[in-house]
Short mmCIF file of C-alpha atoms in Angstrom, two decimals:
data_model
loop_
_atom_site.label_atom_id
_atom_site.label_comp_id
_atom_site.label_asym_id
_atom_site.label_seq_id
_atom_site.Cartn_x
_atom_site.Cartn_y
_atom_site.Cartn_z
CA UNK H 1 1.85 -1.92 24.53
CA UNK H 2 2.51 0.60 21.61
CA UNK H 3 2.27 0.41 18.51
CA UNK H 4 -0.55 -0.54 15.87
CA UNK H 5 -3.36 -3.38 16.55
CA UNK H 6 -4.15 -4.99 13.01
CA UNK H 7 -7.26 -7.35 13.01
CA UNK H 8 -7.17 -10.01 9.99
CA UNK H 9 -4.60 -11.23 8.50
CA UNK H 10 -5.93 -11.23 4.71
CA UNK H 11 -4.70 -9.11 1.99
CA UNK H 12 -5.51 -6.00 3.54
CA UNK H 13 -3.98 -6.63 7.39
CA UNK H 14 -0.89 -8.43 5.91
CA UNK H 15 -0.57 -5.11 3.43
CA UNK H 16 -0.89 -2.64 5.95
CA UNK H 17 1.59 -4.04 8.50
CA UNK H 18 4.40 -4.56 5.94
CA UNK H 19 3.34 -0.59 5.13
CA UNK H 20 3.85 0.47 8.84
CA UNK H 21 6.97 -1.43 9.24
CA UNK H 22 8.72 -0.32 6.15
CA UNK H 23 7.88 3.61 7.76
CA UNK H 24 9.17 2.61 11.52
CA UNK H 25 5.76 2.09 13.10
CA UNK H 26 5.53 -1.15 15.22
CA UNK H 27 2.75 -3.34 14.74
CA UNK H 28 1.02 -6.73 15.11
CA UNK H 29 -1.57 -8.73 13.85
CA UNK H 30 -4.61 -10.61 15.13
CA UNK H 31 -5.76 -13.47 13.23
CA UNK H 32 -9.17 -15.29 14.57
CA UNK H 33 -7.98 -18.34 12.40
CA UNK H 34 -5.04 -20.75 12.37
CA UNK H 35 -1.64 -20.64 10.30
CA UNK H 36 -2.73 -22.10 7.07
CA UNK H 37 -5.99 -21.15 6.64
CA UNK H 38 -7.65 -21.35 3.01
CA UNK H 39 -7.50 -18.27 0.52
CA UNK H 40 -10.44 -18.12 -1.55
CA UNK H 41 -9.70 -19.94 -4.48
CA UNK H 42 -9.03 -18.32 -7.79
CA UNK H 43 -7.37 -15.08 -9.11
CA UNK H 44 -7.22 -11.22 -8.50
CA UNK H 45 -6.24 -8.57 -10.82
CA UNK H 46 -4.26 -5.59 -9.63
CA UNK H 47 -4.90 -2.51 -11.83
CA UNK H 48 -2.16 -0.05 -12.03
CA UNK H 49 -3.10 2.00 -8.89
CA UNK H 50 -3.02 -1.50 -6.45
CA UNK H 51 0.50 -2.29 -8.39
CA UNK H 52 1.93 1.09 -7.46
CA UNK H 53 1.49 0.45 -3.46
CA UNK H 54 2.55 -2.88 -4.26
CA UNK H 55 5.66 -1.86 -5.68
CA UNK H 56 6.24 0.98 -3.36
CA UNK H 57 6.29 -1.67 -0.73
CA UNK H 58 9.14 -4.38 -2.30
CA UNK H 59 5.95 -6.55 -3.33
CA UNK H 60 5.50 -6.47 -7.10
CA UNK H 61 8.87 -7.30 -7.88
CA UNK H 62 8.39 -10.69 -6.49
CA UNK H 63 5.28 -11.54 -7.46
CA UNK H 64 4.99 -10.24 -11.24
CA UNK H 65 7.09 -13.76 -12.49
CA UNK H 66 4.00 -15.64 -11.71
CA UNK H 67 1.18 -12.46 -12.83
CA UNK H 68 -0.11 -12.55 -16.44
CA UNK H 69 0.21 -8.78 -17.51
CA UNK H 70 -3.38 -6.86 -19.03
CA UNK H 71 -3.77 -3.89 -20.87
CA UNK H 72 -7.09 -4.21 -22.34
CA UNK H 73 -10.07 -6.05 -21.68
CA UNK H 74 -11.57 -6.90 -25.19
CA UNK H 75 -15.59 -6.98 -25.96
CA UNK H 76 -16.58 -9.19 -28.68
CA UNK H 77 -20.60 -10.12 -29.99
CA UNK H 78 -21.11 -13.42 -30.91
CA UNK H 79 -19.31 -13.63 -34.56
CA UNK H 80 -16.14 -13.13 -32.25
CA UNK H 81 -16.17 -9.11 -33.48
CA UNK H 82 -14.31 -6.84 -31.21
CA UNK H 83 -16.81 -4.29 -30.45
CA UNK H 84 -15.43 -2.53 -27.67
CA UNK H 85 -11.86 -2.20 -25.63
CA UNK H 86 -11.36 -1.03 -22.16
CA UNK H 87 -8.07 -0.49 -20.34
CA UNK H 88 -7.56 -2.38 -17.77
CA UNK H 89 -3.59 -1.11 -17.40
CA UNK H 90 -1.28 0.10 -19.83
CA UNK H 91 2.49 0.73 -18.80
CA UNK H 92 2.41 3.85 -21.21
CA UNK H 93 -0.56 5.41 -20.10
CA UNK H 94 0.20 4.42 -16.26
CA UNK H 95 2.96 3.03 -15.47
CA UNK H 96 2.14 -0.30 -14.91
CA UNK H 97 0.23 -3.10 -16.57
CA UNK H 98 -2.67 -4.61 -14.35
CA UNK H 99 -1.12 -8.12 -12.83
CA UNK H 100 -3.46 -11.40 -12.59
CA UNK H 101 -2.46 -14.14 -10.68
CA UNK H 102 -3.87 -16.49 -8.14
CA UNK H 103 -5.29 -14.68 -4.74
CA UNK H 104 -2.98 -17.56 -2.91
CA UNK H 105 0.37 -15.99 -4.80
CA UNK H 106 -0.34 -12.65 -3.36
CA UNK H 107 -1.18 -13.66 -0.17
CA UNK H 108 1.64 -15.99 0.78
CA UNK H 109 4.02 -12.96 -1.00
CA UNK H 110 2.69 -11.00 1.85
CA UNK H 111 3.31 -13.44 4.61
CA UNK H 112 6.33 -14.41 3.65
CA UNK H 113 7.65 -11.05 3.85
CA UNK H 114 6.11 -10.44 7.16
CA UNK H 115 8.10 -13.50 8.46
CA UNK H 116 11.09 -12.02 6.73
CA UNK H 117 10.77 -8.62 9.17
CA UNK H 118 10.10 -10.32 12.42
CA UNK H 119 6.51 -8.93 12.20
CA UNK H 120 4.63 -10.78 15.14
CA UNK H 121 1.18 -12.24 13.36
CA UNK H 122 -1.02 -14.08 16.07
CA UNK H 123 -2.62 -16.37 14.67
CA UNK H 124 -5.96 -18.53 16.21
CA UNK H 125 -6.65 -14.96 18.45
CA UNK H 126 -9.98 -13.62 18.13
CA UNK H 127 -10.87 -9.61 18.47
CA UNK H 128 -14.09 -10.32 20.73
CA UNK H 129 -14.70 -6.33 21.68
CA UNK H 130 -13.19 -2.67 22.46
CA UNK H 131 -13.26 -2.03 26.12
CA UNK H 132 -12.86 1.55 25.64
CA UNK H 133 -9.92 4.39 23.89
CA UNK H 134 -8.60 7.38 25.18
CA UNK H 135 -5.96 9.58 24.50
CA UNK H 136 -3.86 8.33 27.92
CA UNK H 137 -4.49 4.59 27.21
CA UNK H 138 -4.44 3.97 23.46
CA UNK H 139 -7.27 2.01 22.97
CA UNK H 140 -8.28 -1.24 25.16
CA UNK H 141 -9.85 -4.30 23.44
CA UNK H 142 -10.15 -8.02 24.60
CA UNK H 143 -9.23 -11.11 22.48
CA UNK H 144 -10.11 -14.94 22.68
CA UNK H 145 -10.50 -16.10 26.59
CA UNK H 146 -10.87 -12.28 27.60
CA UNK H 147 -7.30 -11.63 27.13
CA UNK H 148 -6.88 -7.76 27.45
CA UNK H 149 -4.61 -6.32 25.24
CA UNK H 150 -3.81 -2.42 24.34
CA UNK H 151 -2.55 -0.59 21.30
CA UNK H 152 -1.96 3.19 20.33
CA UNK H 153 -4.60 2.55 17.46
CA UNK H 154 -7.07 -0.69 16.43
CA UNK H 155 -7.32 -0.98 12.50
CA UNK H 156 -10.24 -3.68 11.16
CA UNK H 157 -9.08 -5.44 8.10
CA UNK H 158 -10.95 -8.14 9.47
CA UNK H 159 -13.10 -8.02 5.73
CA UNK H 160 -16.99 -7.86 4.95
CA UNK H 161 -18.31 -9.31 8.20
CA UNK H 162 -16.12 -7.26 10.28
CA UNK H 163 -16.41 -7.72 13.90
CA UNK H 164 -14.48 -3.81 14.33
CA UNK H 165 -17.08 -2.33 12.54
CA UNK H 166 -19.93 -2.90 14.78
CA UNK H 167 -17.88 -1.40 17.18
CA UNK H 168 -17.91 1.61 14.68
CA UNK H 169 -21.20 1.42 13.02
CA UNK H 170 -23.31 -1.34 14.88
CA UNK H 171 -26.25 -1.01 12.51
CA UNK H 172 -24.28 -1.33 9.34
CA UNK H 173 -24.54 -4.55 7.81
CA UNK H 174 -23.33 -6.35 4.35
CA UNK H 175 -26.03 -6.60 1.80
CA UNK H 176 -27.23 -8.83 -0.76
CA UNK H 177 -27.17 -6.71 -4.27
CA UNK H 178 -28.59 -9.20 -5.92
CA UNK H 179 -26.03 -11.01 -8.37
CA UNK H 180 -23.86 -13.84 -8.13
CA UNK H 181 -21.04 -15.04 -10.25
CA UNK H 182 -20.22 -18.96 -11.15
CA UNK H 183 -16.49 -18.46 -11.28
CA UNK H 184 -14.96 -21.82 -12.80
CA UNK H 185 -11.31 -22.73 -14.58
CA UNK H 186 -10.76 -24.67 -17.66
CA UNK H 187 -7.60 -25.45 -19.94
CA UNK H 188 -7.20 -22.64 -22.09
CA UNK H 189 -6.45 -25.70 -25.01
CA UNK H 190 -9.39 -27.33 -24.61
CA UNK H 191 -11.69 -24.52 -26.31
CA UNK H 192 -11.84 -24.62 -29.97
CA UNK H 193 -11.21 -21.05 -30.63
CA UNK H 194 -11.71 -19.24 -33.96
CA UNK H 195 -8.46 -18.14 -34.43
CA UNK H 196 -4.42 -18.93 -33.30
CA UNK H 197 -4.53 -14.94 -31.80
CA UNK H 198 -8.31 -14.85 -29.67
CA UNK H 199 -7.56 -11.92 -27.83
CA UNK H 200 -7.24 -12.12 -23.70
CA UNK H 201 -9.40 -11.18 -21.18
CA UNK H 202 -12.09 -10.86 -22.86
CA UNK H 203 -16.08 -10.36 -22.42
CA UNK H 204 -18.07 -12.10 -25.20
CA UNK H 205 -21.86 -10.49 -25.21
CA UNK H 206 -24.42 -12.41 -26.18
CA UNK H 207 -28.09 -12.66 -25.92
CA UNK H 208 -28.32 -14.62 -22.48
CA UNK H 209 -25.88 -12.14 -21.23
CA UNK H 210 -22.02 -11.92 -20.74
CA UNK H 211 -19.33 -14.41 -20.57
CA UNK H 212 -15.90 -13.36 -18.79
CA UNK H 213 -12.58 -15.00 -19.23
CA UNK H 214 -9.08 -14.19 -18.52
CA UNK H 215 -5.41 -16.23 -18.13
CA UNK H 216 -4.42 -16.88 -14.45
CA UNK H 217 -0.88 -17.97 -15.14
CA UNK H 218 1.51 -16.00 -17.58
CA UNK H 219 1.58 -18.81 -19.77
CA UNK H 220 -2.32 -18.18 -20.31
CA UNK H 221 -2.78 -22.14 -20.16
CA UNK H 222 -5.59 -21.73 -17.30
CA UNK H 223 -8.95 -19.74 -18.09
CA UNK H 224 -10.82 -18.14 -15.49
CA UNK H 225 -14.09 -18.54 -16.61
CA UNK H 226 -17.35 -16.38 -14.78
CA UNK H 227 -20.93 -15.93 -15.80
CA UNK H 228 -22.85 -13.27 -13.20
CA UNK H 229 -26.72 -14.24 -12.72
CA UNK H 230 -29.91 -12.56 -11.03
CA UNK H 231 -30.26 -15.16 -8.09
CA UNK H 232 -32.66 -14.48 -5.06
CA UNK H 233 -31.18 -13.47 -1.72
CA UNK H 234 -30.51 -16.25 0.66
CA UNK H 235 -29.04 -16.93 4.33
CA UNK H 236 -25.76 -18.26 4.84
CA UNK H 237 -27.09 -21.86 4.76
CA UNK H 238 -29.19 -21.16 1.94
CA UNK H 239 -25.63 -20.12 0.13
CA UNK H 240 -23.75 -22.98 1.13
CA UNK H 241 -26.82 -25.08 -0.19
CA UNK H 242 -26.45 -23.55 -3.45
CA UNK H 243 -22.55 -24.13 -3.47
CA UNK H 244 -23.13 -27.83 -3.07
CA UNK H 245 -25.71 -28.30 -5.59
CA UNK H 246 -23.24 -28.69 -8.92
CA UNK H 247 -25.93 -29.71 -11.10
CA UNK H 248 -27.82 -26.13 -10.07
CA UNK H 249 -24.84 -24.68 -10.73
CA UNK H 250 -24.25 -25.63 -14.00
CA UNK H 251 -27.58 -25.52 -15.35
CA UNK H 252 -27.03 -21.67 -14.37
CA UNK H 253 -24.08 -21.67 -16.22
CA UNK H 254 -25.75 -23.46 -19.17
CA UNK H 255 -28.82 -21.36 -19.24
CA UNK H 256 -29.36 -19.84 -22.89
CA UNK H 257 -26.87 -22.05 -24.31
CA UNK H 258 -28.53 -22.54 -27.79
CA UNK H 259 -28.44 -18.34 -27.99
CA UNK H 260 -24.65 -18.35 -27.65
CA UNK H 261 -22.20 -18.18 -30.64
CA UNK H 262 -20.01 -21.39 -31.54
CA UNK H 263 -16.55 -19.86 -28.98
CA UNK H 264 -18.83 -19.15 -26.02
CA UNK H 265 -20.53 -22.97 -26.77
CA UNK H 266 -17.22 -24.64 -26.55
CA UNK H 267 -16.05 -22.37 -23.37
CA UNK H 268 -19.31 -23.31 -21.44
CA UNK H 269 -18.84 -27.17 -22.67
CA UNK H 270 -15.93 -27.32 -21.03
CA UNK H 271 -16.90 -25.58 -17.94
CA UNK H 272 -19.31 -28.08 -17.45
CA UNK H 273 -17.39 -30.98 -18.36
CA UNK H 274 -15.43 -30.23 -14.88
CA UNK H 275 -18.24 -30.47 -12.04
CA UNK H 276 -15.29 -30.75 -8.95
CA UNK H 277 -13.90 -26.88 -10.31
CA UNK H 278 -16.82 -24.61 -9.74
CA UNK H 279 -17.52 -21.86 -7.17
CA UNK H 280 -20.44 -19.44 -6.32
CA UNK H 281 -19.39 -16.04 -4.84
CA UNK H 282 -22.48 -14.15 -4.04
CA UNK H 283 -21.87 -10.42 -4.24
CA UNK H 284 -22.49 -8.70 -0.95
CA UNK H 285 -20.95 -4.75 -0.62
CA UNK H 286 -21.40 -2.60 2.47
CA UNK H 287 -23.51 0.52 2.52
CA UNK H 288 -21.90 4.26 2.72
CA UNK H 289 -20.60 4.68 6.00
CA UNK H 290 -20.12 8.39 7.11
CA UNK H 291 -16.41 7.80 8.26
CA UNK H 292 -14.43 4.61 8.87
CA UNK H 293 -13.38 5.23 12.46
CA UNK H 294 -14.73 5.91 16.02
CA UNK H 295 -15.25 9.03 17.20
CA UNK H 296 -11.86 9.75 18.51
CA UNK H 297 -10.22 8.08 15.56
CA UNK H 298 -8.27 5.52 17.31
CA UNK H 299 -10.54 2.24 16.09
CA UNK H 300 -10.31 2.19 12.04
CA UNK H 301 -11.84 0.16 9.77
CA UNK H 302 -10.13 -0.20 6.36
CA UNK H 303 -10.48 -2.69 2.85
CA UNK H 304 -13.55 -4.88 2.68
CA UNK H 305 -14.43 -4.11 6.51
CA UNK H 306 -15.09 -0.55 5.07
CA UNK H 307 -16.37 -0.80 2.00
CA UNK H 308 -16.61 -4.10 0.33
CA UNK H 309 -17.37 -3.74 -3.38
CA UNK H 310 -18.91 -6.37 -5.94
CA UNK H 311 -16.44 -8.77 -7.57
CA UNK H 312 -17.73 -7.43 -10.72
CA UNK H 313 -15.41 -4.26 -9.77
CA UNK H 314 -12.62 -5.60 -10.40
CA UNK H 315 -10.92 -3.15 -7.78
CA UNK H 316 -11.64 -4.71 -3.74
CA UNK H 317 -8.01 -5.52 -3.57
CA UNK H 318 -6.80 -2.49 -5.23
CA UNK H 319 -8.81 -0.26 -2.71
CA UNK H 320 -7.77 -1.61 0.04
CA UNK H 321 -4.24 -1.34 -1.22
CA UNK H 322 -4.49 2.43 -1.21
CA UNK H 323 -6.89 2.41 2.22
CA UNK H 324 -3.56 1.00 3.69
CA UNK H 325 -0.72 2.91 2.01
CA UNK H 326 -2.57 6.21 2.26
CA UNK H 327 -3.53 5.49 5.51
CA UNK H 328 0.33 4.49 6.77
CA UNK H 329 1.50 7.08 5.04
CA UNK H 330 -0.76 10.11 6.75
CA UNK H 331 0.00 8.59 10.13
CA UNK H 332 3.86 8.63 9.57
CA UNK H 333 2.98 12.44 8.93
CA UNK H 334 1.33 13.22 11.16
CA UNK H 335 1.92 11.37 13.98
CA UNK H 336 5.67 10.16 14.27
CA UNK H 337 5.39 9.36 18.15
CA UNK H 338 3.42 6.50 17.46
CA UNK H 339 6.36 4.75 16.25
CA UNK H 340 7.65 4.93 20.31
CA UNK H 341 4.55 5.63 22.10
CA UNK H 342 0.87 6.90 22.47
CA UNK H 343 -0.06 9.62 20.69
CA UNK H 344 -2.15 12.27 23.24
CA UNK H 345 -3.20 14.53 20.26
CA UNK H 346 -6.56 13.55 19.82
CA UNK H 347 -7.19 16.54 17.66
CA UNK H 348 -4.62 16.17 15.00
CA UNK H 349 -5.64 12.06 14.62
CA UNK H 350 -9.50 13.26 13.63
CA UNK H 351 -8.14 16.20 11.12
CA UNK H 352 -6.44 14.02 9.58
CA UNK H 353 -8.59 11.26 9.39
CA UNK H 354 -11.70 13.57 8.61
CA UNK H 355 -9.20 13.93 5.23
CA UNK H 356 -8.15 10.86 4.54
CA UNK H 357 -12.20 9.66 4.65
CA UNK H 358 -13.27 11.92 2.24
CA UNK H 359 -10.21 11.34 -0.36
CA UNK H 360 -11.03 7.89 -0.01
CA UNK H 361 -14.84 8.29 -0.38
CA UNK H 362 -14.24 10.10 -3.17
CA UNK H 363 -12.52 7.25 -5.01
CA UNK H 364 -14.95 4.12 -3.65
CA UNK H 365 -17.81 6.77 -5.09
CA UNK H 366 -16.06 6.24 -8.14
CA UNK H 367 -15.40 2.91 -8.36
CA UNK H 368 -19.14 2.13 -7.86
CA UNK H 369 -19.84 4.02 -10.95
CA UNK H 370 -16.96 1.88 -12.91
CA UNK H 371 -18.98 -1.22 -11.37
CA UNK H 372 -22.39 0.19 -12.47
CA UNK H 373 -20.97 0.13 -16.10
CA UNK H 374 -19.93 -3.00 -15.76
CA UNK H 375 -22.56 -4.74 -14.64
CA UNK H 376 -24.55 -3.15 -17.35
CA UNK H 377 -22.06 -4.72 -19.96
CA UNK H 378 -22.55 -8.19 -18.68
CA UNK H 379 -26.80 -7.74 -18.52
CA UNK H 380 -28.48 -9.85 -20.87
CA UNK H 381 -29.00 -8.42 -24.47
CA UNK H 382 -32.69 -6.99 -24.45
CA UNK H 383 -31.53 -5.40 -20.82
CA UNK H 384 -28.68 -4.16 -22.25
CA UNK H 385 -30.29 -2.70 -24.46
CA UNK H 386 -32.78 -0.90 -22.66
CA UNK H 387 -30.26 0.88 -20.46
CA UNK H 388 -27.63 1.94 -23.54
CA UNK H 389 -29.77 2.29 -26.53
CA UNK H 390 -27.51 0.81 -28.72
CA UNK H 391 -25.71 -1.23 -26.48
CA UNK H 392 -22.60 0.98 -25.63
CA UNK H 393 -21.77 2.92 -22.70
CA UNK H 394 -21.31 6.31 -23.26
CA UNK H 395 -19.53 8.88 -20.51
CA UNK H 396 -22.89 9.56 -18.63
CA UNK H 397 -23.22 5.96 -17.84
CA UNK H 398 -19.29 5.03 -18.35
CA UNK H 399 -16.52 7.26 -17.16
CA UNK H 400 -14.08 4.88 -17.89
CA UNK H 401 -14.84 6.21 -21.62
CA UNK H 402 -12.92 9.51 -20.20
CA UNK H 403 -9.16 9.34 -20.16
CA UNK H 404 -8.68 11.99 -17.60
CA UNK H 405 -10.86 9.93 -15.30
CA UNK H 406 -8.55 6.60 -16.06
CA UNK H 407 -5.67 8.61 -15.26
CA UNK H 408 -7.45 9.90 -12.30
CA UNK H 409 -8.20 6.15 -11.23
CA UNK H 410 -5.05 4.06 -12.10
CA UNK H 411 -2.72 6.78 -11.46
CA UNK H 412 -3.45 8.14 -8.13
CA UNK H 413 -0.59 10.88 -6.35
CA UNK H 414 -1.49 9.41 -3.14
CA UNK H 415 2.06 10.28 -1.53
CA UNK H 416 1.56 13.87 -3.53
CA UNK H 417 -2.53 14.14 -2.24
CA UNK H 418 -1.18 13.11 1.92
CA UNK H 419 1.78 15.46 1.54
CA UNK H 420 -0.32 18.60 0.29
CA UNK H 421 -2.79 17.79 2.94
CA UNK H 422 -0.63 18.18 5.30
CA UNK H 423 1.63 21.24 4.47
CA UNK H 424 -1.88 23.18 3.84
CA UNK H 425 -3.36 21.96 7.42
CA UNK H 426 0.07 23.44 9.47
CA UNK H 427 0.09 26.34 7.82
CA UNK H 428 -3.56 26.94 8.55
CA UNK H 429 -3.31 26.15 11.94
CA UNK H 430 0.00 28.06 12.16
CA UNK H 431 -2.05 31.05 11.27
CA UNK H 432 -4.35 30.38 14.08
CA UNK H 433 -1.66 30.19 16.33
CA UNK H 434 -2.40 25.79 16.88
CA UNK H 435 -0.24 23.53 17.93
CA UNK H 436 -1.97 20.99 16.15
#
């Protein structure tokens, strides 16, 4: 078989195949579970650079009906002052708003297009293992039952506990950084809020900490609510544990209550008068990887298989948005046989691939340091503190605060970035007198 092996059917796999198709290159996905499985529950936000692929690729249009639109995320103390704003998208600045809506939305969008293109999605198939790659045989890998199978190229969107990457990197594993969030919903009616125009999302900061909360519908009538906590590292069960212990849970979510101002008080009573609608998401990332493929670039790894990121960086969807458009679009470059056969160049696949991985470093680099910041905002106030002086962010610790680096960030020339690559690598290796 030809074509493109896609492992996972999340945001990321779904994403990338729709990407390949719409540029000719055949493709299929393996999905260990069955048709139907859950989406984690709750929403995403797509910042301007994630809504750019998603328009590029038919998606946004169909989705944005059912996204509540951000520009700003507000910080307020606790006398409901705005003390800081951070944009989160601006159609001015950008070209796009950042979109919020339900994870589920998104992902159905996605598979629902699929269907629409004939795109073959295999579900209950399990990757078990690569048997081997080469530039005459694609790569060889076996699924559930020992079912051999054979592609040009194997990508892993198969997310954080990625069975592709330990073909890649066996000794990289997820870890534990530490925090957790309690992510819970709540009529947005039900808080008694100071005034008719409270400002949305926004981050109050108070002396426990940070409280989160933004509209998942456009109508704004459903708060997401989240509080992120110190907790210490656990095992799986340990996790699940915690997840089933709702009173736990909620006296996390309660802790410093008597320190809070009167609109955070009335937000967390009404988290906790709702002890079915409350989640933990312990926040795991992967460590820095060297590259994201094998050594003759025919097994990839892309999205959370590569380089999960914290919740609290608001940007694990839009990354792996770009990790797939960038990606598609460098292969339709660079290697347009693959949408009838094998590729044999071997040494074109890894230049381009030893590019693409240190673009893309570049930005996840970045995004770590937009994360840092963050979870400095939401520390508790003495913490806070300690790291800002006066408890603002300035570039050093911020770049956000720089509006060349939020351009650089939410308005990425990805198509402009692959193309440039590319024109500069033939003429170099035209002066060498290559062929590749």
């Amino acid at each position: 078989m030809t074509g493109i092996a896609i492992i996972g059917a999340g945001v990321a796999g779904t994403a990338l195949a729709l990407a390949l198709h719409e540029n000719g290159i055949p493709c299929r996905i393996y999905e260990a579970r069955n048709a139907g499985f859950d989406v984690i529950y709750g929403g995403v936000t797509i910042t301007p650079n994630g809504c750019r692929v998603l328009d590029a690729l038919g998606v946004l249009e169909r989705v944005a009906p059912r996204c509540y639109k951000i520009e700003s995320m507000s910080y307020k103390n606790d006398r409901d002052e705005t003390t800081e704003r951070v944009d989160r998208g601006s159609r001015e600045k950008f070209g796009y708003a950042a979109h919020r809506m339900y994870r589920k939305e998104l992902f159905d969008e996605l598979k629902a297009m699929l269907e629409e293109r004939g795109v073959p999605v295999m579900y209950g198939t399990k990757f078990e293992r690569v048997v081997g790659e080469s530039a005459s045989e694609g790569v060889i890998f076996e699924v559930s039952g020992g079912r051999r199978q054979r592609a040009a190229l194997l990508v892993g969107a198969d997310g954080i506990w990625s069975s592709v990457r330990k073909y890649i990197a066996p000794s990289c594993v997820p870890e534990y950084t530490g925090f957790a969030g309690i992510l819970a919903h709540i009529p947005t009616s039900s808080v008694r809020w100071p005034s008719d125009d409270f400002e949305f999302p926004c981050t109050i900061q108070g002396k426990p900490g940070s409280l989160v909360f933004l509209p998942e519908v456009p109508d704004q009538s459903t708060l997401a609510v989240i509080r992120q906590f110190a907790f210490p590292a656990r095992e799986r069960a340990g996790w699940e544990a915690l997840q089933a212990d709702k009173e736990h849970l909620f006296a996390s979510f309660r802790e410093g209550y008597e320190d809070w101002g009167a609109t955070a008080r009335s937000i967390i009573d009404q988290v906790c008068t709702r002890k079915e609608d409350i989640f933990l998401w312990p926040f795991h990332k992967v460590p820095k990887m060297d590259r994201w493929n094998s050594v003759t670039g025919r097994v990839l790894i892309v999205g959370d298989a590569a380089h999960a990121l914290p919740p609290s960086s608001g940007q694990g969807a839009n990354q792996a948005l770009e990790d797939v458009y960038s990606l598609t679009l460098l292969l339709h470059e660079v290697l347009p046989e693959l949408k009838t056969t094998t590729p044999r160049s071997t040494g074109l696949l890894t230049a381009a691939l030893d590019f693409w991985n240190s673009w893309r470093h570049k930005r996840i680099d970045a995004v770590i340091s937009m994360t840092n910041a963050t979870n400095i905002r939401r520390l508790p106030e003495a913490e806070r503190l300690s790291k800002t002086g006066n408890g603002k962010l300035n570039e050093t610790l911020d770049p956000q605060q720089n509006e060349d680096w939020e351009k650089w960030m939410f308005q990425p020339d990805i198509d402009g970035e692959i193309v440039a690559w590319v024109q500069s690598h033939c003429r170099a290796n035209a002066a060498k007198g290559s062929k590749i």
